[in-house]
Amino acid sequence: MLENISDVNWGNLTHAYGSAKDIPQQIYKLTSKDEKIWWAFFGKLSNYILYRDKYIFEATSYTVPFLIELLKDNNTLNRENILELLAGISNGTSYKAVYQYPPIKNKIVLTEEAHQELEQEIEWSKKAKEAVYQGVPIYYQLLDDSDFSVREAAIYTLASVKWLDAEIRTKLRNRMLHETCSLIRTNLIIALGIQRDKHKQTVEFLNHCVNQNHEPLIQLAAAIALVHIQSGNVSNQTIRVLIDAIKDPDRVCAYDNLLFASIDIIHDISWLLCCLTKELATQSLPLLLEAFRKTQNALAAIELSRTILMITFHKQCIPTGTHFHMLTEEQQETLRCIAENEVAWKFSVNMAEVLRDFRLPSDYQNFCRFIKGK
């Protein structure tokens, strides 16, 4: 195993902290049977090739094939974590594109040198994702692994691949239809949603789960998948399932332990509701406001504040110079609801950040004055 590692000229490559000449040692250490050694070197390697769990560097694409090779050996420790790292790379991006030269967002005119640097990092990112794609047959084989964590992580990694072909999607669909383990089926449902699998069998099965399934987590997963697959144009029952999860998160608390959970159920469902079509999002607002009024969780209230503002103001800041009486009745009701919710103001700094994003007064007193027309 790892016989070809010396074929790579690591000294000519770079990772997040400089020369990549130390990467072979870190890869070799992942064959260790000592947990402490394994984790020490896995942590370093992860940060070198996927900085802050997000940013890809030159050496990343060269490292990926050896990580895939480690997955083939059942004796490799913590294979689920290697799979998660590969999924992270598949979802990763260029550091310069986000922080140094975000031309689309800030309309920056790049120098020739800066443009070349940006293009180089984008190419690194593309090559790394292509390298992860090459491991698809291995990830699929791991769906039959005896270790549940490995099976779950393999689904997560397959979902992250941007070029998953029809044959693999068909195999995943068949597994979803016949899977007997509820948690594995839940993961397969979300994976096919992320892959935008519009096949008739998938859509019919997901709608059946939303309308008739008595397992709350599977019902929720199906609703999540349908939002992805149908580009936000979903049934009222699908929306109700999503909002019920916000109103009673304990009922589907297992969601927070899924690899697919971004932060937590409140955050993730709130984000999904913002992905609904404009018409459906507006129709969902009364149910969302009801959930917002009833929640006793301050952080959930803040997340819901952002969601109802996104829907009410159609993801736009209010124009400078706008007065309360100039807003629609729906917008006025939303702002009154926020002002009256004591729970939402417990973390005033967090609430201020949300309000500033919409160019609204960010402290409680001025927010109330704005509503009163002062």
mmCIF file of C-alpha atoms in Angstrom:
data_model
loop_
_atom_site.group_PDB
_atom_site.id
_atom_site.type_symbol
_atom_site.label_atom_id
_atom_site.label_comp_id
_atom_site.label_asym_id
_atom_site.label_seq_id
_atom_site.Cartn_x
_atom_site.Cartn_y
_atom_site.Cartn_z
ATOM 1 C CA MET A 1 0.000 0.000 0.000
ATOM 2 C CA LEU A 2 1.132 3.567 -0.791
ATOM 3 C CA GLU A 3 3.946 2.239 -3.002
ATOM 4 C CA ASN A 4 3.629 5.150 -5.445
ATOM 5 C CA ILE A 5 3.826 7.923 -2.889
ATOM 6 C CA SER A 6 7.477 8.622 -3.722
ATOM 7 C CA ASP A 7 6.585 9.163 -7.386
ATOM 8 C CA VAL A 8 5.164 12.574 -6.451
ATOM 9 C CA ASN A 9 7.643 15.439 -6.183
ATOM 10 C CA TRP A 10 6.153 16.721 -2.927
ATOM 11 C CA GLY A 11 8.917 19.274 -2.417
ATOM 12 C CA ASN A 12 7.716 21.188 -5.469
ATOM 13 C CA LEU A 13 4.148 21.360 -4.149
ATOM 14 C CA THR A 14 2.599 23.582 -1.490
ATOM 15 C CA HIS A 15 -0.092 23.179 1.145
ATOM 16 C CA ALA A 16 -1.696 25.717 3.485
ATOM 17 C CA TYR A 17 1.520 26.250 5.468
ATOM 18 C CA GLY A 18 4.178 26.046 2.762
ATOM 19 C CA SER A 19 6.163 23.179 1.248
ATOM 20 C CA ALA A 20 4.318 19.859 0.987
ATOM 21 C CA LYS A 21 7.465 17.767 1.528
ATOM 22 C CA ASP A 22 6.101 16.626 4.933
ATOM 23 C CA ILE A 23 2.854 15.193 3.532
ATOM 24 C CA PRO A 24 4.198 11.669 2.773
ATOM 25 C CA GLN A 25 5.099 11.177 6.439
ATOM 26 C CA GLN A 26 1.609 12.226 7.496
ATOM 27 C CA ILE A 27 -0.015 9.874 5.003
ATOM 28 C CA TYR A 28 2.157 6.964 6.184
ATOM 29 C CA LYS A 29 1.176 7.674 9.792
ATOM 30 C CA LEU A 30 -2.453 7.036 8.833
ATOM 31 C CA THR A 31 -1.544 3.354 8.561
ATOM 32 C CA SER A 32 -0.750 3.378 12.291
ATOM 33 C CA LYS A 33 -2.834 1.247 14.656
ATOM 34 C CA ASP A 34 -2.212 3.712 17.492
ATOM 35 C CA GLU A 35 -5.210 6.044 17.826
ATOM 36 C CA LYS A 36 -3.186 8.913 19.320
ATOM 37 C CA ILE A 37 -0.637 8.821 16.516
ATOM 38 C CA TRP A 38 -3.364 8.476 13.898
ATOM 39 C CA TRP A 39 -5.357 11.461 15.126
ATOM 40 C CA ALA A 40 -2.301 13.669 15.583
ATOM 41 C CA PHE A 41 -1.226 13.230 11.976
ATOM 42 C CA PHE A 42 -4.736 13.187 10.515
ATOM 43 C CA GLY A 43 -5.412 16.555 12.135
ATOM 44 C CA LYS A 44 -2.260 18.044 10.625
ATOM 45 C CA LEU A 45 -2.861 16.569 7.201
ATOM 46 C CA SER A 46 -6.483 17.729 7.132
ATOM 47 C CA ASN A 47 -5.518 21.301 7.931
ATOM 48 C CA TYR A 48 -2.706 21.253 5.373
ATOM 49 C CA ILE A 49 -4.794 20.107 2.414
ATOM 50 C CA LEU A 50 -8.231 21.455 3.455
ATOM 51 C CA TYR A 51 -7.500 24.551 5.497
ATOM 52 C CA ARG A 52 -10.281 25.422 7.948
ATOM 53 C CA ASP A 53 -12.296 22.525 6.492
ATOM 54 C CA LYS A 54 -12.895 24.559 3.340
ATOM 55 C CA TYR A 55 -9.867 25.784 1.396
ATOM 56 C CA ILE A 56 -8.005 23.669 -1.148
ATOM 57 C CA PHE A 57 -4.304 23.972 -1.981
ATOM 58 C CA GLU A 58 -1.909 22.661 -4.627
ATOM 59 C CA ALA A 59 -0.983 19.442 -2.791
ATOM 60 C CA THR A 60 -4.617 18.490 -2.137
ATOM 61 C CA SER A 61 -5.263 16.734 -5.451
ATOM 62 C CA TYR A 62 -2.000 14.775 -5.132
ATOM 63 C CA THR A 63 -2.932 13.586 -1.622
ATOM 64 C CA VAL A 64 -6.467 12.409 -2.432
ATOM 65 C CA PRO A 65 -5.497 9.182 -4.321
ATOM 66 C CA PHE A 66 -3.534 7.970 -1.295
ATOM 67 C CA LEU A 67 -6.470 8.684 1.019
ATOM 68 C CA ILE A 68 -8.663 6.615 -1.296
ATOM 69 C CA GLU A 69 -6.054 3.860 -1.196
ATOM 70 C CA LEU A 70 -6.227 3.852 2.607
ATOM 71 C CA LEU A 71 -9.995 3.347 2.390
ATOM 72 C CA LYS A 72 -9.490 0.043 0.568
ATOM 73 C CA ASP A 73 -7.780 -1.463 3.624
ATOM 74 C CA ASN A 74 -10.285 -2.602 6.266
ATOM 75 C CA ASN A 75 -7.532 -2.307 8.861
ATOM 76 C CA THR A 76 -7.183 1.453 8.369
ATOM 77 C CA LEU A 77 -8.412 3.269 11.458
ATOM 78 C CA ASN A 78 -11.265 5.784 11.323
ATOM 79 C CA ARG A 79 -12.100 5.345 7.659
ATOM 80 C CA GLU A 80 -15.280 7.345 8.210
ATOM 81 C CA ASN A 81 -13.155 10.396 9.003
ATOM 82 C CA ILE A 82 -11.135 9.948 5.824
ATOM 83 C CA LEU A 83 -14.415 9.809 3.903
ATOM 84 C CA GLU A 84 -15.596 13.004 5.576
ATOM 85 C CA LEU A 85 -12.325 14.704 4.627
ATOM 86 C CA LEU A 86 -12.815 13.648 1.005
ATOM 87 C CA ALA A 87 -16.367 15.025 1.088
ATOM 88 C CA GLY A 88 -15.002 18.276 2.490
ATOM 89 C CA ILE A 89 -12.534 18.496 -0.390
ATOM 90 C CA SER A 90 -15.342 17.821 -2.864
ATOM 91 C CA ASN A 91 -17.236 20.757 -1.328
ATOM 92 C CA GLY A 92 -14.107 22.894 -0.918
ATOM 93 C CA THR A 93 -13.067 26.085 -2.671
ATOM 94 C CA SER A 94 -10.211 28.497 -3.345
ATOM 95 C CA TYR A 95 -8.976 30.676 -0.473
ATOM 96 C CA LYS A 96 -8.175 33.606 -2.749
ATOM 97 C CA ALA A 97 -11.568 33.440 -4.449
ATOM 98 C CA VAL A 98 -13.284 33.894 -1.095
ATOM 99 C CA TYR A 99 -10.980 36.270 0.791
ATOM 100 C CA GLN A 100 -8.452 38.034 -1.396
ATOM 101 C CA TYR A 101 -9.988 38.428 -4.820
ATOM 102 C CA PRO A 102 -13.774 38.051 -4.759
ATOM 103 C CA PRO A 103 -14.342 39.955 -8.027
ATOM 104 C CA ILE A 104 -17.985 39.075 -8.560
ATOM 105 C CA LYS A 105 -19.091 40.235 -5.125
ATOM 106 C CA ASN A 106 -16.940 43.353 -4.819
ATOM 107 C CA LYS A 107 -16.444 44.136 -8.535
ATOM 108 C CA ILE A 108 -12.680 44.224 -8.052
ATOM 109 C CA VAL A 109 -10.567 44.773 -11.155
ATOM 110 C CA LEU A 110 -7.676 42.320 -10.847
ATOM 111 C CA THR A 111 -4.112 42.880 -11.916
ATOM 112 C CA GLU A 112 -2.715 40.323 -14.350
ATOM 113 C CA GLU A 113 -0.666 38.742 -11.552
ATOM 114 C CA ALA A 114 -3.646 38.556 -9.200
ATOM 115 C CA HIS A 115 -5.798 37.076 -11.955
ATOM 116 C CA GLN A 116 -3.205 34.365 -12.603
ATOM 117 C CA GLU A 117 -2.991 33.538 -8.883
ATOM 118 C CA LEU A 118 -6.753 33.246 -8.665
ATOM 119 C CA GLU A 119 -6.971 31.075 -11.774
ATOM 120 C CA GLN A 120 -4.226 28.847 -10.375
ATOM 121 C CA GLU A 121 -6.122 28.239 -7.130
ATOM 122 C CA ILE A 122 -9.348 27.586 -9.011
ATOM 123 C CA GLU A 123 -7.463 24.988 -11.052
ATOM 124 C CA TRP A 124 -6.167 23.372 -7.829
ATOM 125 C CA SER A 125 -9.745 23.172 -6.586
ATOM 126 C CA LYS A 126 -10.963 21.632 -9.844
ATOM 127 C CA LYS A 127 -8.209 18.994 -9.840
ATOM 128 C CA ALA A 128 -8.885 18.099 -6.200
ATOM 129 C CA LYS A 129 -12.589 17.573 -6.882
ATOM 130 C CA GLU A 130 -11.760 15.442 -9.918
ATOM 131 C CA ALA A 131 -9.436 13.354 -7.740
ATOM 132 C CA VAL A 132 -12.251 12.757 -5.231
ATOM 133 C CA TYR A 133 -14.524 11.720 -8.093
ATOM 134 C CA GLN A 134 -12.094 8.969 -9.060
ATOM 135 C CA GLY A 135 -12.897 7.231 -5.778
ATOM 136 C CA VAL A 136 -16.640 6.842 -6.440
ATOM 137 C CA PRO A 137 -16.444 3.038 -7.018
ATOM 138 C CA ILE A 138 -14.656 2.649 -3.662
ATOM 139 C CA TYR A 139 -17.166 4.839 -1.801
ATOM 140 C CA TYR A 140 -20.001 2.803 -3.276
ATOM 141 C CA GLN A 141 -18.380 -0.486 -2.206
ATOM 142 C CA LEU A 142 -18.184 0.873 1.332
ATOM 143 C CA LEU A 143 -21.994 1.065 1.469
ATOM 144 C CA ASP A 144 -21.778 -2.652 2.302
ATOM 145 C CA ASP A 145 -19.155 -2.219 5.015
ATOM 146 C CA SER A 146 -19.851 -3.848 8.384
ATOM 147 C CA ASP A 147 -19.183 -0.540 10.183
ATOM 148 C CA PHE A 148 -22.283 1.686 10.280
ATOM 149 C CA SER A 149 -20.190 4.866 10.550
ATOM 150 C CA VAL A 150 -18.300 3.945 7.383
ATOM 151 C CA ARG A 151 -21.544 3.240 5.498
ATOM 152 C CA GLU A 152 -23.014 6.554 6.602
ATOM 153 C CA ALA A 153 -19.865 8.490 5.676
ATOM 154 C CA ALA A 154 -19.692 6.765 2.282
ATOM 155 C CA ILE A 155 -23.204 8.019 1.467
ATOM 156 C CA TYR A 156 -22.194 11.507 2.578
ATOM 157 C CA THR A 157 -19.115 11.450 0.346
ATOM 158 C CA LEU A 158 -21.061 10.157 -2.654
ATOM 159 C CA ALA A 159 -23.582 12.968 -2.188
ATOM 160 C CA SER A 160 -20.762 15.526 -2.257
ATOM 161 C CA VAL A 161 -19.501 14.456 -5.702
ATOM 162 C CA LYS A 162 -20.695 16.924 -8.310
ATOM 163 C CA TRP A 163 -20.488 14.574 -11.302
ATOM 164 C CA LEU A 164 -22.195 11.460 -9.929
ATOM 165 C CA ASP A 165 -23.316 9.503 -12.985
ATOM 166 C CA ALA A 166 -26.749 8.039 -13.660
ATOM 167 C CA GLU A 167 -25.647 4.469 -12.925
ATOM 168 C CA ILE A 168 -24.570 5.297 -9.368
ATOM 169 C CA ARG A 169 -27.704 7.387 -8.778
ATOM 170 C CA THR A 170 -29.792 4.406 -9.909
ATOM 171 C CA LYS A 171 -27.970 2.131 -7.476
ATOM 172 C CA LEU A 172 -28.469 4.632 -4.648
ATOM 173 C CA ARG A 173 -32.151 4.928 -5.545
ATOM 174 C CA ASN A 174 -32.635 1.161 -5.397
ATOM 175 C CA ARG A 175 -30.881 1.045 -2.041
ATOM 176 C CA MET A 176 -33.126 3.802 -0.723
ATOM 177 C CA LEU A 177 -36.260 1.932 -1.804
ATOM 178 C CA HIS A 178 -35.203 -1.342 -0.165
ATOM 179 C CA GLU A 179 -33.046 -0.246 2.795
ATOM 180 C CA THR A 180 -34.244 -1.619 6.160
ATOM 181 C CA CYS A 181 -32.056 0.516 8.448
ATOM 182 C CA SER A 182 -33.911 3.791 9.084
ATOM 183 C CA LEU A 183 -30.789 5.904 9.576
ATOM 184 C CA ILE A 184 -29.123 4.613 6.428
ATOM 185 C CA ARG A 185 -32.346 5.197 4.490
ATOM 186 C CA THR A 186 -32.498 8.734 5.905
ATOM 187 C CA ASN A 187 -28.981 9.410 4.635
ATOM 188 C CA LEU A 188 -29.760 7.936 1.219
ATOM 189 C CA ILE A 189 -32.853 10.131 0.919
ATOM 190 C CA ILE A 190 -30.916 13.313 1.650
ATOM 191 C CA ALA A 191 -28.078 12.223 -0.645
ATOM 192 C CA LEU A 192 -30.441 11.751 -3.587
ATOM 193 C CA GLY A 193 -31.971 15.122 -2.792
ATOM 194 C CA ILE A 194 -28.576 16.817 -2.915
ATOM 195 C CA GLN A 195 -27.901 15.015 -6.196
ATOM 196 C CA ARG A 196 -31.193 16.448 -7.560
ATOM 197 C CA ASP A 197 -32.399 12.981 -8.569
ATOM 198 C CA LYS A 198 -35.630 13.790 -10.423
ATOM 199 C CA HIS A 199 -36.396 10.173 -11.346
ATOM 200 C CA LYS A 200 -40.101 9.343 -11.035
ATOM 201 C CA GLN A 201 -39.437 6.552 -8.519
ATOM 202 C CA THR A 202 -37.497 8.907 -6.267
ATOM 203 C CA VAL A 203 -40.054 11.715 -6.336
ATOM 204 C CA GLU A 204 -42.996 9.346 -5.777
ATOM 205 C CA PHE A 205 -41.241 7.652 -2.869
ATOM 206 C CA LEU A 206 -40.327 10.974 -1.248
ATOM 207 C CA ASN A 207 -43.873 12.308 -1.569
ATOM 208 C CA HIS A 208 -45.155 9.067 -0.045
ATOM 209 C CA CYS A 209 -42.772 9.547 2.900
ATOM 210 C CA VAL A 210 -43.871 13.155 3.395
ATOM 211 C CA ASN A 211 -47.567 12.283 3.307
ATOM 212 C CA GLN A 212 -47.708 8.899 5.030
ATOM 213 C CA ASN A 213 -44.464 7.914 6.742
ATOM 214 C CA HIS A 214 -44.770 7.691 10.517
ATOM 215 C CA GLU A 215 -41.035 7.947 11.188
ATOM 216 C CA PRO A 216 -40.443 11.679 11.811
ATOM 217 C CA LEU A 217 -36.801 11.672 10.708
ATOM 218 C CA ILE A 218 -37.508 9.929 7.395
ATOM 219 C CA GLN A 219 -40.463 12.236 6.786
ATOM 220 C CA LEU A 220 -38.234 15.259 7.419
ATOM 221 C CA ALA A 221 -35.436 13.892 5.210
ATOM 222 C CA ALA A 222 -37.931 13.398 2.378
ATOM 223 C CA ALA A 223 -39.166 16.984 2.733
ATOM 224 C CA ILE A 224 -35.582 18.269 2.658
ATOM 225 C CA ALA A 225 -34.819 16.199 -0.438
ATOM 226 C CA LEU A 226 -37.909 17.456 -2.259
ATOM 227 C CA VAL A 227 -36.902 21.094 -1.733
ATOM 228 C CA HIS A 228 -33.581 20.317 -3.436
ATOM 229 C CA ILE A 229 -35.062 18.225 -6.245
ATOM 230 C CA GLN A 230 -38.030 20.466 -7.047
ATOM 231 C CA SER A 231 -36.113 23.753 -6.720
ATOM 232 C CA GLY A 232 -38.316 24.959 -3.903
ATOM 233 C CA ASN A 233 -41.612 24.317 -5.711
ATOM 234 C CA VAL A 234 -43.024 21.807 -3.218
ATOM 235 C CA SER A 235 -46.378 20.823 -1.733
ATOM 236 C CA ASN A 236 -47.989 22.476 1.277
ATOM 237 C CA GLN A 237 -47.520 19.237 3.222
ATOM 238 C CA THR A 238 -43.781 19.347 2.539
ATOM 239 C CA ILE A 239 -43.635 22.895 3.911
ATOM 240 C CA ARG A 240 -45.653 21.875 6.951
ATOM 241 C CA VAL A 241 -43.245 19.009 7.705
ATOM 242 C CA LEU A 242 -40.322 21.462 7.606
ATOM 243 C CA ILE A 243 -42.017 23.989 9.866
ATOM 244 C CA ASP A 244 -43.192 21.280 12.284
ATOM 245 C CA ALA A 245 -39.521 20.322 12.678
ATOM 246 C CA ILE A 246 -38.769 23.908 13.718
ATOM 247 C CA LYS A 247 -41.719 24.012 16.115
ATOM 248 C CA ASP A 248 -40.817 20.679 17.738
ATOM 249 C CA PRO A 249 -37.107 19.993 17.067
ATOM 250 C CA ASP A 250 -36.929 17.377 19.836
ATOM 251 C CA ARG A 251 -39.166 15.130 17.737
ATOM 252 C CA VAL A 252 -36.443 14.917 15.087
ATOM 253 C CA CYS A 253 -33.404 15.579 17.291
ATOM 254 C CA ALA A 254 -31.502 12.733 15.585
ATOM 255 C CA TYR A 255 -31.124 15.053 12.591
ATOM 256 C CA ASP A 256 -28.419 17.047 14.387
ATOM 257 C CA ASN A 257 -26.233 13.916 14.504
ATOM 258 C CA LEU A 258 -26.356 13.353 10.745
ATOM 259 C CA LEU A 259 -23.267 14.214 8.703
ATOM 260 C CA PHE A 260 -25.590 16.187 6.442
ATOM 261 C CA ALA A 261 -26.510 18.555 9.288
ATOM 262 C CA SER A 262 -24.789 21.865 8.577
ATOM 263 C CA ILE A 263 -25.255 23.458 12.016
ATOM 264 C CA ASP A 264 -28.514 22.276 13.563
ATOM 265 C CA ILE A 265 -32.072 21.597 12.527
ATOM 266 C CA ILE A 266 -33.327 25.161 13.115
ATOM 267 C CA HIS A 267 -30.567 26.697 11.006
ATOM 268 C CA ASP A 268 -30.765 24.134 8.217
ATOM 269 C CA ILE A 269 -34.549 24.160 7.866
ATOM 270 C CA SER A 270 -34.615 27.957 8.021
ATOM 271 C CA TRP A 271 -32.145 28.067 5.140
ATOM 272 C CA LEU A 272 -34.256 25.599 3.147
ATOM 273 C CA LEU A 273 -37.390 27.677 3.632
ATOM 274 C CA CYS A 274 -35.542 30.603 2.066
ATOM 275 C CA CYS A 275 -34.978 28.355 -0.972
ATOM 276 C CA LEU A 276 -38.711 27.986 -1.609
ATOM 277 C CA THR A 277 -40.254 29.804 -4.540
ATOM 278 C CA LYS A 278 -41.249 33.374 -3.692
ATOM 279 C CA GLU A 279 -44.944 32.476 -3.695
ATOM 280 C CA LEU A 280 -44.565 29.416 -1.460
ATOM 281 C CA ALA A 281 -42.193 31.186 0.917
ATOM 282 C CA THR A 282 -44.762 33.954 1.355
ATOM 283 C CA GLN A 283 -47.507 31.382 1.948
ATOM 284 C CA SER A 284 -45.372 29.751 4.644
ATOM 285 C CA LEU A 285 -44.890 33.019 6.535
ATOM 286 C CA PRO A 286 -47.928 32.717 8.888
ATOM 287 C CA LEU A 287 -46.770 29.266 10.033
ATOM 288 C CA LEU A 288 -43.224 30.554 10.494
ATOM 289 C CA LEU A 289 -44.413 33.536 12.524
ATOM 290 C CA GLU A 290 -46.406 31.157 14.715
ATOM 291 C CA ALA A 291 -43.288 29.050 15.312
ATOM 292 C CA PHE A 292 -41.284 32.216 15.988
ATOM 293 C CA ARG A 293 -43.756 33.432 18.617
ATOM 294 C CA LYS A 294 -43.788 30.087 20.427
ATOM 295 C CA THR A 295 -40.090 29.235 20.565
ATOM 296 C CA GLN A 296 -38.339 29.551 23.924
ATOM 297 C CA ASN A 297 -34.888 29.031 22.399
ATOM 298 C CA ALA A 298 -33.148 32.394 21.944
ATOM 299 C CA LEU A 299 -30.726 31.205 19.263
ATOM 300 C CA ALA A 300 -33.568 29.544 17.371
ATOM 301 C CA ALA A 301 -35.543 32.783 17.602
ATOM 302 C CA ILE A 302 -32.645 34.718 16.070
ATOM 303 C CA GLU A 303 -32.306 32.208 13.236
ATOM 304 C CA LEU A 304 -36.042 32.418 12.609
ATOM 305 C CA SER A 305 -35.832 36.223 12.661
ATOM 306 C CA ARG A 306 -33.393 36.080 9.777
ATOM 307 C CA THR A 307 -35.630 33.668 7.868
ATOM 308 C CA ILE A 308 -38.841 35.653 8.208
ATOM 309 C CA LEU A 309 -37.010 38.840 7.237
ATOM 310 C CA MET A 310 -35.502 37.094 4.195
ATOM 311 C CA ILE A 311 -38.964 35.986 3.111
ATOM 312 C CA THR A 312 -40.772 39.216 3.973
ATOM 313 C CA PHE A 313 -38.265 41.511 2.284
ATOM 314 C CA HIS A 314 -37.498 39.064 -0.565
ATOM 315 C CA LYS A 315 -33.816 38.774 0.410
ATOM 316 C CA GLN A 316 -33.304 42.530 -0.025
ATOM 317 C CA CYS A 317 -32.255 45.335 2.327
ATOM 318 C CA ILE A 318 -34.833 48.043 2.843
ATOM 319 C CA PRO A 319 -33.995 51.178 0.813
ATOM 320 C CA THR A 320 -32.251 53.995 2.672
ATOM 321 C CA GLY A 321 -34.766 56.532 3.954
ATOM 322 C CA THR A 322 -37.621 54.031 4.252
ATOM 323 C CA HIS A 323 -40.147 54.767 7.003
ATOM 324 C CA PHE A 324 -42.357 52.198 8.700
ATOM 325 C CA HIS A 325 -45.578 53.464 7.090
ATOM 326 C CA MET A 326 -44.006 52.883 3.646
ATOM 327 C CA LEU A 327 -43.762 49.120 4.242
ATOM 328 C CA THR A 328 -46.405 46.566 3.260
ATOM 329 C CA GLU A 329 -48.807 45.266 5.909
ATOM 330 C CA GLU A 330 -46.993 41.936 5.831
ATOM 331 C CA GLN A 331 -43.640 43.621 6.431
ATOM 332 C CA GLN A 332 -45.073 45.736 9.237
ATOM 333 C CA GLU A 333 -46.553 42.670 10.940
ATOM 334 C CA THR A 334 -43.219 40.847 10.723
ATOM 335 C CA LEU A 335 -41.312 43.728 12.333
ATOM 336 C CA ARG A 336 -43.910 44.062 15.110
ATOM 337 C CA CYS A 337 -43.634 40.337 15.743
ATOM 338 C CA ILE A 338 -39.855 40.648 16.135
ATOM 339 C CA ALA A 339 -40.175 43.655 18.440
ATOM 340 C CA GLU A 340 -42.645 41.822 20.694
ATOM 341 C CA ASN A 341 -40.576 38.633 21.003
ATOM 342 C CA GLU A 342 -38.569 38.955 24.233
ATOM 343 C CA VAL A 343 -36.816 35.627 23.649
ATOM 344 C CA ALA A 344 -35.357 36.852 20.362
ATOM 345 C CA TRP A 345 -33.734 39.844 22.069
ATOM 346 C CA LYS A 346 -31.921 37.861 24.781
ATOM 347 C CA PHE A 347 -28.810 37.825 22.595
ATOM 348 C CA SER A 348 -29.003 41.429 21.459
ATOM 349 C CA VAL A 349 -25.629 41.346 19.681
ATOM 350 C CA ASN A 350 -26.760 38.458 17.475
ATOM 351 C CA MET A 351 -30.079 40.141 16.793
ATOM 352 C CA ALA A 352 -28.315 43.381 15.900
ATOM 353 C CA GLU A 353 -26.262 41.538 13.292
ATOM 354 C CA VAL A 354 -29.407 40.120 11.689
ATOM 355 C CA LEU A 355 -31.135 43.499 11.585
ATOM 356 C CA ARG A 356 -28.110 45.271 10.111
ATOM 357 C CA ASP A 357 -28.135 42.800 7.226
ATOM 358 C CA PHE A 358 -31.509 44.263 6.233
ATOM 359 C CA ARG A 359 -30.514 47.875 6.969
ATOM 360 C CA LEU A 360 -32.915 48.003 9.924
ATOM 361 C CA PRO A 361 -32.205 49.737 13.268
ATOM 362 C CA SER A 362 -30.022 47.275 15.151
ATOM 363 C CA ASP A 363 -30.676 48.046 18.813
ATOM 364 C CA TYR A 364 -33.974 47.390 20.539
ATOM 365 C CA GLN A 365 -34.898 50.970 21.424
ATOM 366 C CA ASN A 366 -34.251 52.372 17.959
ATOM 367 C CA PHE A 367 -35.992 49.378 16.389
ATOM 368 C CA CYS A 368 -39.106 50.102 18.454
ATOM 369 C CA ARG A 369 -38.875 53.808 17.594
ATOM 370 C CA PHE A 370 -38.738 52.894 13.907
ATOM 371 C CA ILE A 371 -41.913 50.822 14.262
ATOM 372 C CA LYS A 372 -43.649 53.714 16.007
ATOM 373 C CA GLY A 373 -42.732 55.970 13.105
ATOM 374 C CA LYS A 374 -40.236 58.088 15.024
#
